[in-house]
Amino acid sequence: MIERDLTVSNRLGLHARATAKLVQLLSGYRSSATLIAKGREVNAKSIMGVMLLAAGQGTQIRLRVEGEDEARVADAVAALFERSFDEDQ
């Protein structure tokens, strides 16, 4: 299991488009992924779950990944967060 702390840096936070990008990215991997923020723990492969976090800009999120490709998943998700979901360019 791998855990990483991430910060939502894009201006609009984890809104529908950013959440869809995250879920689409994760759908290509076998590992399970969980996001933890604001006292909630959700399946990161679920659009509704991620949207329930209501994570705005600056929100601290912990990513937990477990499975055969967990290192690649953690790196890919961290890169997506670091790129601000390719929105703030």
Coordinates of N, CA, C and O in Angstrom, one line a residue:
M1 N 0.8 -1.2 0.0 CA 0.0 0.0 0.0 C 0.9 1.2 0.0 O 1.9 1.3 0.7
I2 N 0.5 2.2 -0.8 CA 1.2 3.5 -0.9 C 0.2 4.6 -0.5 O -0.9 4.6 -0.9
E3 N 0.7 5.5 0.3 CA -0.1 6.7 0.6 C 0.7 8.0 0.2 O 1.9 8.0 0.4
R4 N 0.0 8.9 -0.3 CA 0.6 10.2 -0.7 C -0.3 11.4 -0.3 O -1.5 11.2 -0.4
D5 N 0.3 12.4 0.2 CA -0.5 13.6 0.5 C -0.4 14.5 -0.7 O 0.6 14.8 -1.2
L6 N -1.6 15.0 -1.1 CA -1.7 15.8 -2.3 C -2.5 17.1 -1.9 O -3.3 17.1 -1.0
T7 N -2.3 18.2 -2.7 CA -3.0 19.4 -2.5 C -3.7 19.7 -3.8 O -3.1 19.7 -4.9
V8 N -5.0 20.1 -3.7 CA -5.8 20.5 -4.9 C -5.3 21.9 -5.2 O -5.5 22.8 -4.4
S9 N -4.7 22.1 -6.3 CA -4.1 23.4 -6.7 C -4.8 24.1 -7.8 O -4.6 25.3 -8.0
N10 N -5.7 23.4 -8.5 CA -6.4 24.1 -9.6 C -7.5 25.0 -9.0 O -8.0 24.8 -8.0
R11 N -7.7 26.1 -9.7 CA -8.6 27.2 -9.2 C -10.0 26.7 -8.9 O -10.6 27.1 -7.9
L12 N -10.6 25.8 -9.6 CA -11.9 25.3 -9.4 C -12.1 24.1 -8.5 O -13.2 23.7 -8.2
G13 N -10.9 23.6 -8.1 CA -11.0 22.4 -7.2 C -11.4 21.1 -8.0 O -11.3 21.1 -9.2
L14 N -11.9 20.2 -7.2 CA -12.3 18.9 -7.8 C -13.7 19.0 -8.3 O -14.6 18.4 -7.8
H15 N -13.9 19.8 -9.3 CA -15.3 20.0 -9.9 C -15.5 18.8 -10.9 O -14.6 17.9 -11.0
A16 N -16.6 18.8 -11.6 CA -16.9 17.7 -12.5 C -15.9 17.3 -13.5 O -15.5 16.1 -13.7
R17 N -15.3 18.3 -14.2 CA -14.3 18.0 -15.3 C -13.0 17.4 -14.7 O -12.5 16.4 -15.2
A18 N -12.5 18.0 -13.6 CA -11.3 17.5 -13.0 C -11.6 16.1 -12.4 O -10.7 15.2 -12.5
T19 N -12.7 15.9 -11.8 CA -13.0 14.6 -11.2 C -13.1 13.6 -12.3 O -12.6 12.4 -12.2
A20 N -13.7 13.9 -13.5 CA -13.8 13.0 -14.6 C -12.4 12.6 -15.1 O -12.2 11.4 -15.4
K21 N -11.5 13.6 -15.1 CA -10.1 13.3 -15.6 C -9.5 12.3 -14.6 O -8.8 11.3 -15.0
L22 N -9.7 12.5 -13.3 CA -9.1 11.6 -12.3 C -9.6 10.2 -12.5 O -8.9 9.2 -12.5
V23 N -11.0 10.1 -12.5 CA -11.6 8.8 -12.6 C -11.2 8.1 -13.9 O -10.9 6.9 -13.9
Q24 N -11.1 8.8 -15.0 CA -10.7 8.2 -16.3 C -9.3 7.7 -16.2 O -9.0 6.6 -16.7
L25 N -8.4 8.5 -15.6 CA -7.0 8.0 -15.4 C -7.0 6.8 -14.6 O -6.3 5.8 -15.0
L26 N -7.7 6.7 -13.5 CA -7.7 5.5 -12.6 C -8.3 4.3 -13.3 O -7.9 3.2 -12.9
S27 N -9.2 4.5 -14.2 CA -9.9 3.3 -14.8 C -8.9 2.5 -15.6 O -9.2 1.3 -15.9
G28 N -7.8 3.0 -16.0 CA -6.8 2.2 -16.7 C -5.9 1.4 -15.8 O -4.9 0.8 -16.4
Y29 N -6.1 1.4 -14.5 CA -5.2 0.7 -13.6 C -6.0 -0.4 -12.8 O -7.2 -0.2 -12.6
R30 N -5.3 -1.4 -12.3 CA -6.0 -2.4 -11.6 C -6.1 -2.1 -10.1 O -7.0 -2.6 -9.4
S31 N -5.2 -1.4 -9.6 CA -5.1 -1.1 -8.1 C -6.4 -0.3 -7.7 O -7.0 0.4 -8.4
S32 N -6.7 -0.6 -6.4 CA -7.8 0.2 -5.8 C -7.2 1.6 -5.3 O -6.0 1.6 -5.0
A33 N -8.0 2.6 -5.4 CA -7.5 4.0 -5.0 C -8.6 4.6 -4.1 O -9.8 4.6 -4.5
T34 N -8.1 5.2 -3.1 CA -9.0 5.9 -2.1 C -8.5 7.3 -1.9 O -7.3 7.5 -1.8
L35 N -9.4 8.2 -1.8 CA -9.1 9.6 -1.4 C -9.7 9.9 -0.1 O -10.8 9.5 0.2
I36 N -8.9 10.5 0.8 CA -9.3 10.9 2.1 C -9.2 12.4 2.3 O -8.1 12.9 2.2
A37 N -10.3 13.0 2.7 CA -10.2 14.5 3.0 C -11.5 14.8 3.8 O -12.5 14.2 3.6
K38 N -11.3 15.8 4.6 CA -12.4 16.4 5.4 C -13.2 15.3 6.2 O -14.4 15.4 6.3
G39 N -12.5 14.3 6.7 CA -13.1 13.3 7.4 C -13.8 12.2 6.6 O -14.5 11.4 7.2
R40 N -13.7 12.3 5.3 CA -14.4 11.4 4.4 C -13.4 10.5 3.7 O -12.3 11.0 3.4
E41 N -13.8 9.3 3.4 CA -12.9 8.4 2.7 C -13.8 7.8 1.5 O -14.9 7.3 1.8
V42 N -13.3 8.1 0.3 CA -14.1 7.7 -0.9 C -13.3 6.9 -1.9 O -12.1 7.0 -2.0
N43 N -14.0 6.1 -2.7 CA -13.4 5.4 -3.8 C -13.0 6.4 -4.9 O -13.9 7.0 -5.4
A44 N -11.8 6.5 -5.2 CA -11.3 7.5 -6.1 C -11.7 7.1 -7.6 O -11.6 7.9 -8.5
K45 N -12.2 5.9 -7.8 CA -12.7 5.5 -9.1 C -14.2 5.8 -9.3 O -14.7 5.5 -10.4
S46 N -14.8 6.5 -8.3 CA -16.2 6.8 -8.4 C -16.4 8.3 -8.5 O -16.0 9.1 -7.7
I47 N -17.0 8.7 -9.6 CA -17.2 10.2 -9.9 C -18.0 10.7 -8.7 O -17.7 11.8 -8.1
M48 N -19.1 10.1 -8.3 CA -19.9 10.6 -7.3 C -19.2 10.6 -5.9 O -19.3 11.6 -5.2
G49 N -18.4 9.6 -5.7 CA -17.6 9.6 -4.4 C -16.6 10.8 -4.3 O -16.6 11.5 -3.3
V50 N -15.9 11.0 -5.4 CA -14.9 12.1 -5.4 C -15.6 13.5 -5.3 O -15.2 14.4 -4.6
M51 N -16.8 13.6 -6.0 CA -17.5 14.8 -6.0 C -18.0 15.1 -4.5 O -18.1 16.3 -4.1
L52 N -18.3 14.1 -3.8 CA -18.8 14.3 -2.4 C -17.8 14.9 -1.5 O -18.1 15.5 -0.5
L53 N -16.5 14.8 -1.9 CA -15.5 15.5 -1.1 C -15.6 17.0 -1.1 O -15.1 17.6 -0.2
A54 N -16.2 17.5 -2.1 CA -16.3 19.0 -2.3 C -15.0 19.6 -2.0 O -14.9 20.6 -1.2
A55 N -13.9 19.1 -2.7 CA -12.6 19.6 -2.4 C -12.2 20.8 -3.3 O -12.1 20.7 -4.5
G56 N -12.2 22.0 -2.6 CA -11.8 23.2 -3.3 C -10.3 23.4 -3.4 O -9.6 22.6 -2.8
Q57 N -9.9 24.5 -4.0 CA -8.5 24.8 -4.1 C -7.9 24.9 -2.7 O -8.5 25.5 -1.8
G58 N -6.7 24.3 -2.6 CA -6.0 24.3 -1.3 C -6.4 23.1 -0.4 O -5.7 22.9 0.7
T59 N -7.4 22.3 -0.7 CA -7.7 21.2 0.1 C -6.6 20.1 0.1 O -6.1 19.8 -0.9
Q60 N -6.3 19.6 1.3 CA -5.3 18.6 1.5 C -6.0 17.2 1.3 O -7.1 17.0 2.0
I61 N -5.5 16.4 0.5 CA -6.1 15.1 0.2 C -5.0 14.0 0.4 O -3.9 14.2 -0.1
R62 N -5.4 12.9 1.0 CA -4.5 11.8 1.1 C -5.0 10.7 0.1 O -6.1 10.4 0.1
L63 N -4.0 10.3 -0.7 CA -4.3 9.2 -1.7 C -3.8 7.9 -1.1 O -2.6 7.9 -0.7
R64 N -4.6 6.9 -1.1 CA -4.2 5.6 -0.7 C -4.4 4.6 -1.9 O -5.5 4.5 -2.4
V65 N -3.3 3.9 -2.3 CA -3.4 3.0 -3.4 C -2.9 1.7 -3.0 O -1.9 1.6 -2.3
E66 N -3.6 0.6 -3.4 CA -3.2 -0.7 -3.1 C -3.5 -1.6 -4.3 O -4.6 -1.7 -4.8
G67 N -2.4 -2.4 -4.7 CA -2.6 -3.3 -5.8 C -1.3 -3.5 -6.5 O -0.2 -3.0 -6.2
E68 N -1.4 -4.3 -7.6 CA -0.2 -4.7 -8.3 C 0.5 -3.6 -9.1 O 1.7 -3.7 -9.3
D69 N -0.2 -2.5 -9.4 CA 0.4 -1.4 -10.1 C 0.4 -0.1 -9.3 O 0.3 1.0 -9.8
E70 N 0.4 -0.3 -8.0 CA 0.2 0.9 -7.1 C 1.2 2.0 -7.3 O 0.8 3.2 -7.2
A71 N 2.4 1.7 -7.5 CA 3.4 2.7 -7.7 C 3.1 3.6 -8.9 O 3.2 4.8 -8.9
R72 N 2.8 2.9 -10.0 CA 2.4 3.7 -11.2 C 1.2 4.5 -11.0 O 1.1 5.7 -11.5
V73 N 0.2 4.0 -10.3 CA -1.0 4.7 -10.0 C -0.7 6.0 -9.2 O -1.1 7.1 -9.5
A74 N 0.0 5.8 -8.1 CA 0.4 6.9 -7.2 C 1.1 8.0 -8.0 O 0.8 9.2 -7.8
D75 N 2.1 7.6 -8.8 CA 2.8 8.6 -9.6 C 1.9 9.3 -10.6 O 2.1 10.5 -10.8
A76 N 1.1 8.6 -11.3 CA 0.2 9.2 -12.3 C -0.8 10.2 -11.6 O -1.0 11.3 -12.1
V77 N -1.4 9.8 -10.5 CA -2.3 10.7 -9.8 C -1.6 11.9 -9.3 O -2.1 13.1 -9.4
A78 N -0.4 11.7 -8.7 CA 0.3 12.9 -8.2 C 0.7 13.8 -9.3 O 0.6 15.1 -9.1
A79 N 1.0 13.3 -10.4 CA 1.4 14.2 -11.6 C 0.2 14.9 -12.1 O 0.3 16.1 -12.4
L80 N -1.0 14.3 -12.1 CA -2.2 15.0 -12.5 C -2.6 16.2 -11.5 O -2.9 17.3 -12.0
F81 N -2.4 15.9 -10.2 CA -2.6 17.0 -9.3 C -1.6 18.1 -9.4 O -2.0 19.3 -9.4
E82 N -0.3 17.7 -9.7 CA 0.7 18.7 -9.8 C 0.5 19.6 -11.1 O 0.9 20.7 -11.1
R83 N -0.1 19.0 -12.1 CA -0.4 19.7 -13.3 C -1.7 20.5 -13.3 O -2.2 21.0 -14.3
S84 N -2.3 20.5 -12.1 CA -3.6 21.2 -11.9 C -4.7 20.7 -12.8 O -5.5 21.5 -13.4
F85 N -4.6 19.4 -13.1 CA -5.6 18.7 -13.9 C -5.6 19.3 -15.3 O -6.6 19.4 -16.0
D86 N -4.5 19.9 -15.7 CA -4.3 20.5 -17.1 C -5.2 21.7 -17.3 O -5.6 22.0 -18.4
E87 N -5.6 22.3 -16.2 CA -6.6 23.4 -16.4 C -6.0 24.8 -16.2 O -6.4 25.7 -16.9
D88 N -5.0 25.0 -15.4 CA -4.5 26.3 -15.1 C -3.3 26.6 -15.9 O -2.2 26.9 -15.4
Q89 N -3.5 26.6 -17.2 CA -2.3 26.9 -18.1 C -2.4 28.2 -18.7 O -3.4 28.8 -19.0

